[in-house]
Amino acid sequence: MRRDSIFLSIDEALAAVCTDLRRYDPQIGLLCQIIRLVSGGTVVVEREGQKSGAWISMQGRPNMRWMEGPDLVEYACAAVKGSDWDSRLVSSICARAFHTRTLEEMDRETGQIGVRIETGMEGFSCRQCGRCCTSLDYHDELIEEDVARWERLGRIDILKWVRIIEREGEVRQYRIWTIPGTTRLADSCPFLKKISSENRWDCLIHDVKPAICRQYPLSRKHGLMTGCPGFDPKKTRGR
Ligand code: SF4
Ligand code: SF4
């Protein structure tokens, strides 16, 4: 079976790792592994039972410091971004962060060194359960291209559910799905329709749905971490 993968430059891969670390509740085990890896063992990291934090030895200081939550995440991200990494180490960090197989690779066109990362998406099959539409917080994720497309197509029926948030005369953000004429979010997407007879949900604007909806889930890990049942969780991947 052909495996779905993407190529990222070293900088892109490290940025993706930090996005992943910030996206979910602190992944304490993963954060500890990554801090150990990037410090080359010079930083001591110790967990305390199942507590959601870790003791970290600060370089050049005798005492350990307790870190948890966003502080620990930001500490790990600063460590990840703080140096010039070789592709082998970055590949290893990505494999742990994304729970997948990775490979150091040179981009054939640009000669750029980076990492090929398997997404695990070849094992995905949407069950049309509607969970992503009803439970994920994507309300501020609409992008300008979505709005431009709907304007080009004259999709007033969709645009009327988009609230444009301006500051100092400039568009700062789009918020979906806002009840027309109000600033209140709708309880659920107005284009989600239950097909009761088949026990599934349909997207009534499937062909023109926002990029955030088209791209979900980004990877097997993203799907599993956000409750998408379109993967078999028993099939483990990675090293
Ligand atoms: S949660 Fe997953 S399986 Fe369910 S509708 Fe969304 S993408 Fe499909
Ligand atoms: S636009 Fe379609 S895919 Fe996106 S939330 Fe609404 S029903 Fe779901």
PDB file of C-alpha atoms and ligand atoms in Angstrom:
ATOM      1  CA  MET A   1       0.000   0.000   0.000  1.00  0.00           C
ATOM      2  CA  ARG A   2       1.323   3.457  -0.894  1.00  0.00           C
ATOM      3  CA  ARG A   3       1.816   5.476   2.271  1.00  0.00           C
ATOM      4  CA  ASP A   4       0.665   9.077   2.400  1.00  0.00           C
ATOM      5  CA  SER A   5       3.484  11.438   3.369  1.00  0.00           C
ATOM      6  CA  ILE A   6       4.646  15.033   3.254  1.00  0.00           C
ATOM      7  CA  PHE A   7       8.080  16.561   2.928  1.00  0.00           C
ATOM      8  CA  LEU A   8       8.980  19.378   5.329  1.00  0.00           C
ATOM      9  CA  SER A   9      12.154  21.431   5.488  1.00  0.00           C
ATOM     10  CA  ILE A  10      13.964  21.381   8.829  1.00  0.00           C
ATOM     11  CA  ASP A  11      12.411  24.703   9.870  1.00  0.00           C
ATOM     12  CA  GLU A  12       8.927  23.628   8.770  1.00  0.00           C
ATOM     13  CA  ALA A  13       9.272  20.317  10.606  1.00  0.00           C
ATOM     14  CA  LEU A  14      10.323  22.007  13.855  1.00  0.00           C
ATOM     15  CA  ALA A  15       7.477  24.523  13.534  1.00  0.00           C
ATOM     16  CA  ALA A  16       5.036  21.625  12.971  1.00  0.00           C
ATOM     17  CA  VAL A  17       6.334  19.885  16.106  1.00  0.00           C
ATOM     18  CA  CYS A  18       5.682  23.026  18.176  1.00  0.00           C
ATOM     19  CA  THR A  19       2.211  23.405  16.659  1.00  0.00           C
ATOM     20  CA  ASP A  20       1.488  19.828  17.690  1.00  0.00           C
ATOM     21  CA  LEU A  21       2.805  20.356  21.234  1.00  0.00           C
ATOM     22  CA  ARG A  22       0.614  23.440  21.656  1.00  0.00           C
ATOM     23  CA  ARG A  23      -2.486  22.013  19.995  1.00  0.00           C
ATOM     24  CA  TYR A  24      -3.494  19.390  22.567  1.00  0.00           C
ATOM     25  CA  ASP A  25      -3.531  19.158  26.363  1.00  0.00           C
ATOM     26  CA  PRO A  26       0.106  18.933  27.474  1.00  0.00           C
ATOM     27  CA  GLN A  27       1.487  15.579  26.310  1.00  0.00           C
ATOM     28  CA  ILE A  28       3.768  15.180  29.313  1.00  0.00           C
ATOM     29  CA  GLY A  29       5.530  11.962  28.258  1.00  0.00           C
ATOM     30  CA  LEU A  30       6.203  13.351  24.791  1.00  0.00           C
ATOM     31  CA  LEU A  31       7.395  16.706  26.151  1.00  0.00           C
ATOM     32  CA  CYS A  32       9.882  14.942  28.455  1.00  0.00           C
ATOM     33  CA  GLN A  33      11.170  12.756  25.601  1.00  0.00           C
ATOM     34  CA  ILE A  34      11.651  15.744  23.330  1.00  0.00           C
ATOM     35  CA  ILE A  35      13.443  17.845  25.953  1.00  0.00           C
ATOM     36  CA  ARG A  36      15.823  14.943  26.647  1.00  0.00           C
ATOM     37  CA  LEU A  37      16.430  14.419  22.924  1.00  0.00           C
ATOM     38  CA  VAL A  38      17.134  18.021  21.984  1.00  0.00           C
ATOM     39  CA  SER A  39      19.355  18.639  25.005  1.00  0.00           C
ATOM     40  CA  GLY A  40      21.442  15.598  24.156  1.00  0.00           C
ATOM     41  CA  GLY A  41      21.027  14.447  27.742  1.00  0.00           C
ATOM     42  CA  THR A  42      22.411  17.644  29.293  1.00  0.00           C
ATOM     43  CA  VAL A  43      19.015  18.513  30.797  1.00  0.00           C
ATOM     44  CA  VAL A  44      17.665  16.061  33.371  1.00  0.00           C
ATOM     45  CA  VAL A  45      13.915  15.514  33.142  1.00  0.00           C
ATOM     46  CA  GLU A  46      12.021  13.569  35.783  1.00  0.00           C
ATOM     47  CA  ARG A  47       8.326  12.826  36.022  1.00  0.00           C
ATOM     48  CA  GLU A  48       6.535  12.433  39.333  1.00  0.00           C
ATOM     49  CA  GLY A  49       3.980   9.655  39.097  1.00  0.00           C
ATOM     50  CA  GLN A  50       1.126  10.582  36.821  1.00  0.00           C
ATOM     51  CA  LYS A  51       1.303  14.298  37.652  1.00  0.00           C
ATOM     52  CA  SER A  52       0.917  16.545  34.650  1.00  0.00           C
ATOM     53  CA  GLY A  53       4.329  18.129  34.880  1.00  0.00           C
ATOM     54  CA  ALA A  54       8.014  17.320  35.267  1.00  0.00           C
ATOM     55  CA  TRP A  55      11.115  18.291  37.207  1.00  0.00           C
ATOM     56  CA  ILE A  56      13.646  19.930  34.919  1.00  0.00           C
ATOM     57  CA  SER A  57      17.289  20.626  35.710  1.00  0.00           C
ATOM     58  CA  MET A  58      18.068  24.067  34.378  1.00  0.00           C
ATOM     59  CA  GLN A  59      21.423  24.212  32.643  1.00  0.00           C
ATOM     60  CA  GLY A  60      24.087  25.770  34.882  1.00  0.00           C
ATOM     61  CA  ARG A  61      21.848  25.687  37.990  1.00  0.00           C
ATOM     62  CA  PRO A  62      22.017  23.129  40.797  1.00  0.00           C
ATOM     63  CA  ASN A  63      18.298  22.851  41.572  1.00  0.00           C
ATOM     64  CA  MET A  64      15.517  21.178  39.639  1.00  0.00           C
ATOM     65  CA  ARG A  65      12.467  23.241  38.800  1.00  0.00           C
ATOM     66  CA  TRP A  66       8.889  21.932  38.559  1.00  0.00           C
ATOM     67  CA  MET A  67       7.207  22.816  35.276  1.00  0.00           C
ATOM     68  CA  GLU A  68       3.749  21.980  33.986  1.00  0.00           C
ATOM     69  CA  GLY A  69       1.041  23.026  31.556  1.00  0.00           C
ATOM     70  CA  PRO A  70       1.824  25.792  29.070  1.00  0.00           C
ATOM     71  CA  ASP A  71       5.136  26.589  30.814  1.00  0.00           C
ATOM     72  CA  LEU A  72       6.429  23.107  30.082  1.00  0.00           C
ATOM     73  CA  VAL A  73       5.107  23.248  26.516  1.00  0.00           C
ATOM     74  CA  GLU A  74       6.814  26.590  25.863  1.00  0.00           C
ATOM     75  CA  TYR A  75      10.037  25.369  27.455  1.00  0.00           C
ATOM     76  CA  ALA A  76      10.044  22.367  25.090  1.00  0.00           C
ATOM     77  CA  CYS A  77       9.205  24.552  22.066  1.00  0.00           C
ATOM     78  CA  ALA A  78      12.023  26.971  22.897  1.00  0.00           C
ATOM     79  CA  ALA A  79      14.397  24.013  23.173  1.00  0.00           C
ATOM     80  CA  VAL A  80      13.151  22.589  19.852  1.00  0.00           C
ATOM     81  CA  LYS A  81      13.595  25.860  17.987  1.00  0.00           C
ATOM     82  CA  GLY A  82      16.718  27.027  19.758  1.00  0.00           C
ATOM     83  CA  SER A  83      19.472  25.546  17.607  1.00  0.00           C
ATOM     84  CA  ASP A  84      20.604  24.348  14.197  1.00  0.00           C
ATOM     85  CA  TRP A  85      19.551  20.734  14.157  1.00  0.00           C
ATOM     86  CA  ASP A  86      20.751  18.002  11.879  1.00  0.00           C
ATOM     87  CA  SER A  87      18.114  16.217   9.839  1.00  0.00           C
ATOM     88  CA  ARG A  88      18.590  12.914  11.683  1.00  0.00           C
ATOM     89  CA  LEU A  89      17.689  14.435  15.032  1.00  0.00           C
ATOM     90  CA  VAL A  90      14.778  16.372  13.542  1.00  0.00           C
ATOM     91  CA  SER A  91      13.517  13.182  11.920  1.00  0.00           C
ATOM     92  CA  SER A  92      13.666  11.455  15.281  1.00  0.00           C
ATOM     93  CA  ILE A  93      11.821  14.310  17.024  1.00  0.00           C
ATOM     94  CA  CYS A  94       9.109  14.237  14.339  1.00  0.00           C
ATOM     95  CA  ALA A  95       8.689  10.450  14.636  1.00  0.00           C
ATOM     96  CA  ARG A  96       7.962  10.843  18.343  1.00  0.00           C
ATOM     97  CA  ALA A  97       5.807  13.934  18.028  1.00  0.00           C
ATOM     98  CA  PHE A  98       3.615  12.597  15.213  1.00  0.00           C
ATOM     99  CA  HIS A  99       3.633   8.901  16.252  1.00  0.00           C
ATOM    100  CA  THR A 100       4.680   7.907  12.777  1.00  0.00           C
ATOM    101  CA  ARG A 101       7.534   6.896  10.519  1.00  0.00           C
ATOM    102  CA  THR A 102       9.856   9.580   9.267  1.00  0.00           C
ATOM    103  CA  LEU A 103      12.883   9.690   6.997  1.00  0.00           C
ATOM    104  CA  GLU A 104      15.628  12.230   6.434  1.00  0.00           C
ATOM    105  CA  GLU A 105      15.426  13.253   2.802  1.00  0.00           C
ATOM    106  CA  MET A 106      16.724  15.712   0.265  1.00  0.00           C
ATOM    107  CA  ASP A 107      14.137  17.533  -1.818  1.00  0.00           C
ATOM    108  CA  ARG A 108      14.888  16.504  -5.431  1.00  0.00           C
ATOM    109  CA  GLU A 109      13.920  19.866  -6.900  1.00  0.00           C
ATOM    110  CA  THR A 110      15.480  22.271  -4.440  1.00  0.00           C
ATOM    111  CA  GLY A 111      18.259  20.151  -2.949  1.00  0.00           C
ATOM    112  CA  GLN A 112      16.930  21.199   0.458  1.00  0.00           C
ATOM    113  CA  ILE A 113      17.498  18.758   3.318  1.00  0.00           C
ATOM    114  CA  GLY A 114      14.410  17.933   5.338  1.00  0.00           C
ATOM    115  CA  VAL A 115      12.195  15.190   6.673  1.00  0.00           C
ATOM    116  CA  ARG A 116       9.583  13.025   4.981  1.00  0.00           C
ATOM    117  CA  ILE A 117       6.759  12.344   7.423  1.00  0.00           C
ATOM    118  CA  GLU A 118       4.117   9.671   6.959  1.00  0.00           C
ATOM    119  CA  THR A 119       0.687  11.098   7.763  1.00  0.00           C
ATOM    120  CA  GLY A 120      -1.118   7.766   8.202  1.00  0.00           C
ATOM    121  CA  MET A 121      -3.969   9.153   6.114  1.00  0.00           C
ATOM    122  CA  GLU A 122      -4.006   6.148   3.757  1.00  0.00           C
ATOM    123  CA  GLY A 123      -5.782   4.316   6.577  1.00  0.00           C
ATOM    124  CA  PHE A 124      -8.494   6.956   6.910  1.00  0.00           C
ATOM    125  CA  SER A 125     -12.106   6.511   5.953  1.00  0.00           C
ATOM    126  CA  CYS A 126     -14.672   9.151   6.953  1.00  0.00           C
ATOM    127  CA  ARG A 127     -17.620   7.568   8.787  1.00  0.00           C
ATOM    128  CA  GLN A 128     -19.740  10.712   8.319  1.00  0.00           C
ATOM    129  CA  CYS A 129     -20.388  10.719  12.048  1.00  0.00           C
ATOM    130  CA  GLY A 130     -20.503  14.546  12.180  1.00  0.00           C
ATOM    131  CA  ARG A 131     -18.319  14.667  15.264  1.00  0.00           C
ATOM    132  CA  CYS A 132     -15.739  17.055  13.809  1.00  0.00           C
ATOM    133  CA  CYS A 133     -18.520  19.433  12.687  1.00  0.00           C
ATOM    134  CA  THR A 134     -20.239  19.455  16.073  1.00  0.00           C
ATOM    135  CA  SER A 135     -17.450  19.202  18.617  1.00  0.00           C
ATOM    136  CA  LEU A 136     -14.276  20.862  17.337  1.00  0.00           C
ATOM    137  CA  ASP A 137     -13.495  24.531  17.803  1.00  0.00           C
ATOM    138  CA  TYR A 138     -12.856  25.745  14.250  1.00  0.00           C
ATOM    139  CA  HIS A 139     -14.939  28.924  14.512  1.00  0.00           C
ATOM    140  CA  ASP A 140     -12.028  31.326  14.024  1.00  0.00           C
ATOM    141  CA  GLU A 141     -10.226  29.255  11.403  1.00  0.00           C
ATOM    142  CA  LEU A 142     -11.895  30.522   8.239  1.00  0.00           C
ATOM    143  CA  ILE A 143      -9.306  31.919   5.799  1.00  0.00           C
ATOM    144  CA  GLU A 144      -9.493  34.737   3.274  1.00  0.00           C
ATOM    145  CA  GLU A 145      -9.444  32.269   0.350  1.00  0.00           C
ATOM    146  CA  ASP A 146     -12.661  30.649   1.644  1.00  0.00           C
ATOM    147  CA  VAL A 147     -14.428  34.003   1.736  1.00  0.00           C
ATOM    148  CA  ALA A 148     -13.032  35.047  -1.678  1.00  0.00           C
ATOM    149  CA  ARG A 149     -14.272  31.780  -3.204  1.00  0.00           C
ATOM    150  CA  TRP A 150     -17.773  32.184  -1.831  1.00  0.00           C
ATOM    151  CA  GLU A 151     -17.840  35.794  -3.037  1.00  0.00           C
ATOM    152  CA  ARG A 152     -16.752  34.703  -6.524  1.00  0.00           C
ATOM    153  CA  LEU A 153     -19.470  32.052  -6.573  1.00  0.00           C
ATOM    154  CA  GLY A 154     -22.095  34.448  -5.196  1.00  0.00           C
ATOM    155  CA  ARG A 155     -22.733  32.150  -2.204  1.00  0.00           C
ATOM    156  CA  ILE A 156     -24.664  34.682  -0.138  1.00  0.00           C
ATOM    157  CA  ASP A 157     -26.335  31.723   1.600  1.00  0.00           C
ATOM    158  CA  ILE A 158     -22.964  30.839   3.143  1.00  0.00           C
ATOM    159  CA  LEU A 159     -21.521  34.332   3.527  1.00  0.00           C
ATOM    160  CA  LYS A 160     -24.443  35.459   5.666  1.00  0.00           C
ATOM    161  CA  TRP A 161     -23.213  33.055   8.395  1.00  0.00           C
ATOM    162  CA  VAL A 162     -19.736  34.658   8.430  1.00  0.00           C
ATOM    163  CA  ARG A 163     -19.061  37.462  10.873  1.00  0.00           C
ATOM    164  CA  ILE A 164     -16.291  39.793   9.761  1.00  0.00           C
ATOM    165  CA  ILE A 165     -14.348  41.165  12.697  1.00  0.00           C
ATOM    166  CA  GLU A 166     -12.597  44.428  11.863  1.00  0.00           C
ATOM    167  CA  ARG A 167     -10.187  46.522  13.867  1.00  0.00           C
ATOM    168  CA  GLU A 168      -9.024  49.945  12.784  1.00  0.00           C
ATOM    169  CA  GLY A 169     -10.777  49.489   9.444  1.00  0.00           C
ATOM    170  CA  GLU A 170      -9.025  46.216   8.594  1.00  0.00           C
ATOM    171  CA  VAL A 171     -10.423  42.704   8.504  1.00  0.00           C
ATOM    172  CA  ARG A 172      -8.819  40.835  11.390  1.00  0.00           C
ATOM    173  CA  GLN A 173     -10.795  37.676  11.556  1.00  0.00           C
ATOM    174  CA  TYR A 174     -13.767  35.736  10.235  1.00  0.00           C
ATOM    175  CA  ARG A 175     -16.024  33.888  12.631  1.00  0.00           C
ATOM    176  CA  ILE A 176     -18.243  30.985  11.593  1.00  0.00           C
ATOM    177  CA  TRP A 177     -21.039  30.125  11.999  1.00  0.00           C
ATOM    178  CA  THR A 178     -22.552  33.337  13.303  1.00  0.00           C
ATOM    179  CA  ILE A 179     -26.351  33.621  13.335  1.00  0.00           C
ATOM    180  CA  PRO A 180     -27.159  36.213  10.626  1.00  0.00           C
ATOM    181  CA  GLY A 181     -27.777  39.700  12.020  1.00  0.00           C
ATOM    182  CA  THR A 182     -26.282  38.801  15.428  1.00  0.00           C
ATOM    183  CA  THR A 183     -22.868  38.235  17.000  1.00  0.00           C
ATOM    184  CA  ARG A 184     -23.944  34.867  18.423  1.00  0.00           C
ATOM    185  CA  LEU A 185     -22.530  31.596  17.199  1.00  0.00           C
ATOM    186  CA  ALA A 186     -25.048  29.039  15.972  1.00  0.00           C
ATOM    187  CA  ASP A 187     -25.331  25.875  18.082  1.00  0.00           C
ATOM    188  CA  SER A 188     -23.993  23.890  15.159  1.00  0.00           C
ATOM    189  CA  CYS A 189     -23.021  24.368  11.541  1.00  0.00           C
ATOM    190  CA  PRO A 190     -26.116  25.352   9.516  1.00  0.00           C
ATOM    191  CA  PHE A 191     -24.929  23.167   6.636  1.00  0.00           C
ATOM    192  CA  LEU A 192     -24.765  19.941   8.607  1.00  0.00           C
ATOM    193  CA  LYS A 193     -27.715  17.691   7.921  1.00  0.00           C
ATOM    194  CA  LYS A 194     -28.590  14.436   9.632  1.00  0.00           C
ATOM    195  CA  ILE A 195     -29.626  11.590   7.342  1.00  0.00           C
ATOM    196  CA  SER A 196     -31.480   9.632   9.997  1.00  0.00           C
ATOM    197  CA  SER A 197     -32.423   6.708   7.779  1.00  0.00           C
ATOM    198  CA  GLU A 198     -28.724   6.008   7.138  1.00  0.00           C
ATOM    199  CA  ASN A 199     -27.406   7.087  10.544  1.00  0.00           C
ATOM    200  CA  ARG A 200     -24.937   9.544   9.057  1.00  0.00           C
ATOM    201  CA  TRP A 201     -24.435  13.274   8.585  1.00  0.00           C
ATOM    202  CA  ASP A 202     -24.119  15.163   5.315  1.00  0.00           C
ATOM    203  CA  CYS A 203     -22.358  18.430   4.563  1.00  0.00           C
ATOM    204  CA  LEU A 204     -24.704  20.464   2.370  1.00  0.00           C
ATOM    205  CA  ILE A 205     -21.814  22.577   1.044  1.00  0.00           C
ATOM    206  CA  HIS A 206     -19.371  19.715   0.612  1.00  0.00           C
ATOM    207  CA  ASP A 207     -17.932  21.003  -2.710  1.00  0.00           C
ATOM    208  CA  VAL A 208     -17.173  24.464  -1.334  1.00  0.00           C
ATOM    209  CA  LYS A 209     -16.700  23.809   2.366  1.00  0.00           C
ATOM    210  CA  PRO A 210     -13.991  25.792   4.212  1.00  0.00           C
ATOM    211  CA  ALA A 211     -10.365  24.686   3.975  1.00  0.00           C
ATOM    212  CA  ILE A 212     -10.352  23.862   7.688  1.00  0.00           C
ATOM    213  CA  CYS A 213     -13.117  21.308   7.064  1.00  0.00           C
ATOM    214  CA  ARG A 214     -11.508  19.942   3.880  1.00  0.00           C
ATOM    215  CA  GLN A 215      -8.185  19.427   5.625  1.00  0.00           C
ATOM    216  CA  TYR A 216      -9.523  17.644   8.708  1.00  0.00           C
ATOM    217  CA  PRO A 217      -7.962  15.457   9.954  1.00  0.00           C
ATOM    218  CA  LEU A 218      -4.440  16.575   9.072  1.00  0.00           C
ATOM    219  CA  SER A 219      -2.906  13.271  10.096  1.00  0.00           C
ATOM    220  CA  ARG A 220      -3.670  10.031  11.883  1.00  0.00           C
ATOM    221  CA  LYS A 221      -2.447  11.495  15.140  1.00  0.00           C
ATOM    222  CA  HIS A 222      -4.580  14.613  14.675  1.00  0.00           C
ATOM    223  CA  GLY A 223      -7.636  12.445  14.020  1.00  0.00           C
ATOM    224  CA  LEU A 224      -7.055  10.154  17.000  1.00  0.00           C
ATOM    225  CA  MET A 225      -6.265  13.045  19.368  1.00  0.00           C
ATOM    226  CA  THR A 226      -9.470  14.831  18.404  1.00  0.00           C
ATOM    227  CA  GLY A 227     -11.799  11.849  18.539  1.00  0.00           C
ATOM    228  CA  CYS A 228     -12.240  11.097  14.840  1.00  0.00           C
ATOM    229  CA  PRO A 229     -13.358   7.472  14.437  1.00  0.00           C
ATOM    230  CA  GLY A 230     -12.118   7.265  10.836  1.00  0.00           C
ATOM    231  CA  PHE A 231      -8.972   5.333  11.847  1.00  0.00           C
ATOM    232  CA  ASP A 232      -8.461   1.970  13.450  1.00  0.00           C
ATOM    233  CA  PRO A 233      -6.818   2.924  16.788  1.00  0.00           C
ATOM    234  CA  LYS A 234      -5.572  -0.649  17.260  1.00  0.00           C
ATOM    235  CA  LYS A 235      -3.201  -0.356  14.341  1.00  0.00           C
ATOM    236  CA  THR A 236      -0.143   1.223  15.883  1.00  0.00           C
ATOM    237  CA  ARG A 237       2.369   2.971  13.738  1.00  0.00           C
ATOM    238  CA  GLY A 238       5.784   4.448  14.060  1.00  0.00           C
ATOM    239  CA  ARG A 239       8.907   3.167  15.640  1.00  0.00           C
TER     240      ARG A 239
HETATM  241  S1  SF4 B   1     -15.015  12.990  12.892  1.00  0.00           S
HETATM  242 FE1  SF4 B   1     -13.847  11.895  11.339  1.00  0.00          FE
HETATM  243  S2  SF4 B   1     -15.204  10.226  10.658  1.00  0.00           S
HETATM  244 FE2  SF4 B   1     -16.487  11.715  11.748  1.00  0.00          FE
HETATM  245  S3  SF4 B   1     -17.253  13.071  10.111  1.00  0.00           S
HETATM  246 FE3  SF4 B   1     -15.391  14.022  10.937  1.00  0.00          FE
HETATM  247  S4  SF4 B   1     -13.755  13.292   9.575  1.00  0.00           S
HETATM  248 FE4  SF4 B   1     -15.515  11.946   9.259  1.00  0.00          FE
HETATM  249  S1  SF4 B   2     -19.140  23.144   6.439  1.00  0.00           S
HETATM  250 FE1  SF4 B   2     -19.573  20.986   6.231  1.00  0.00          FE
HETATM  251  S2  SF4 B   2     -17.748  19.963   6.991  1.00  0.00           S
HETATM  252 FE2  SF4 B   2     -17.673  22.087   7.713  1.00  0.00          FE
HETATM  253  S3  SF4 B   2     -18.626  22.076   9.748  1.00  0.00           S
HETATM  254 FE3  SF4 B   2     -20.238  22.502   8.264  1.00  0.00          FE
HETATM  255  S4  SF4 B   2     -21.128  20.531   7.755  1.00  0.00           S
HETATM  256 FE4  SF4 B   2     -19.157  20.157   8.733  1.00  0.00          FE
END
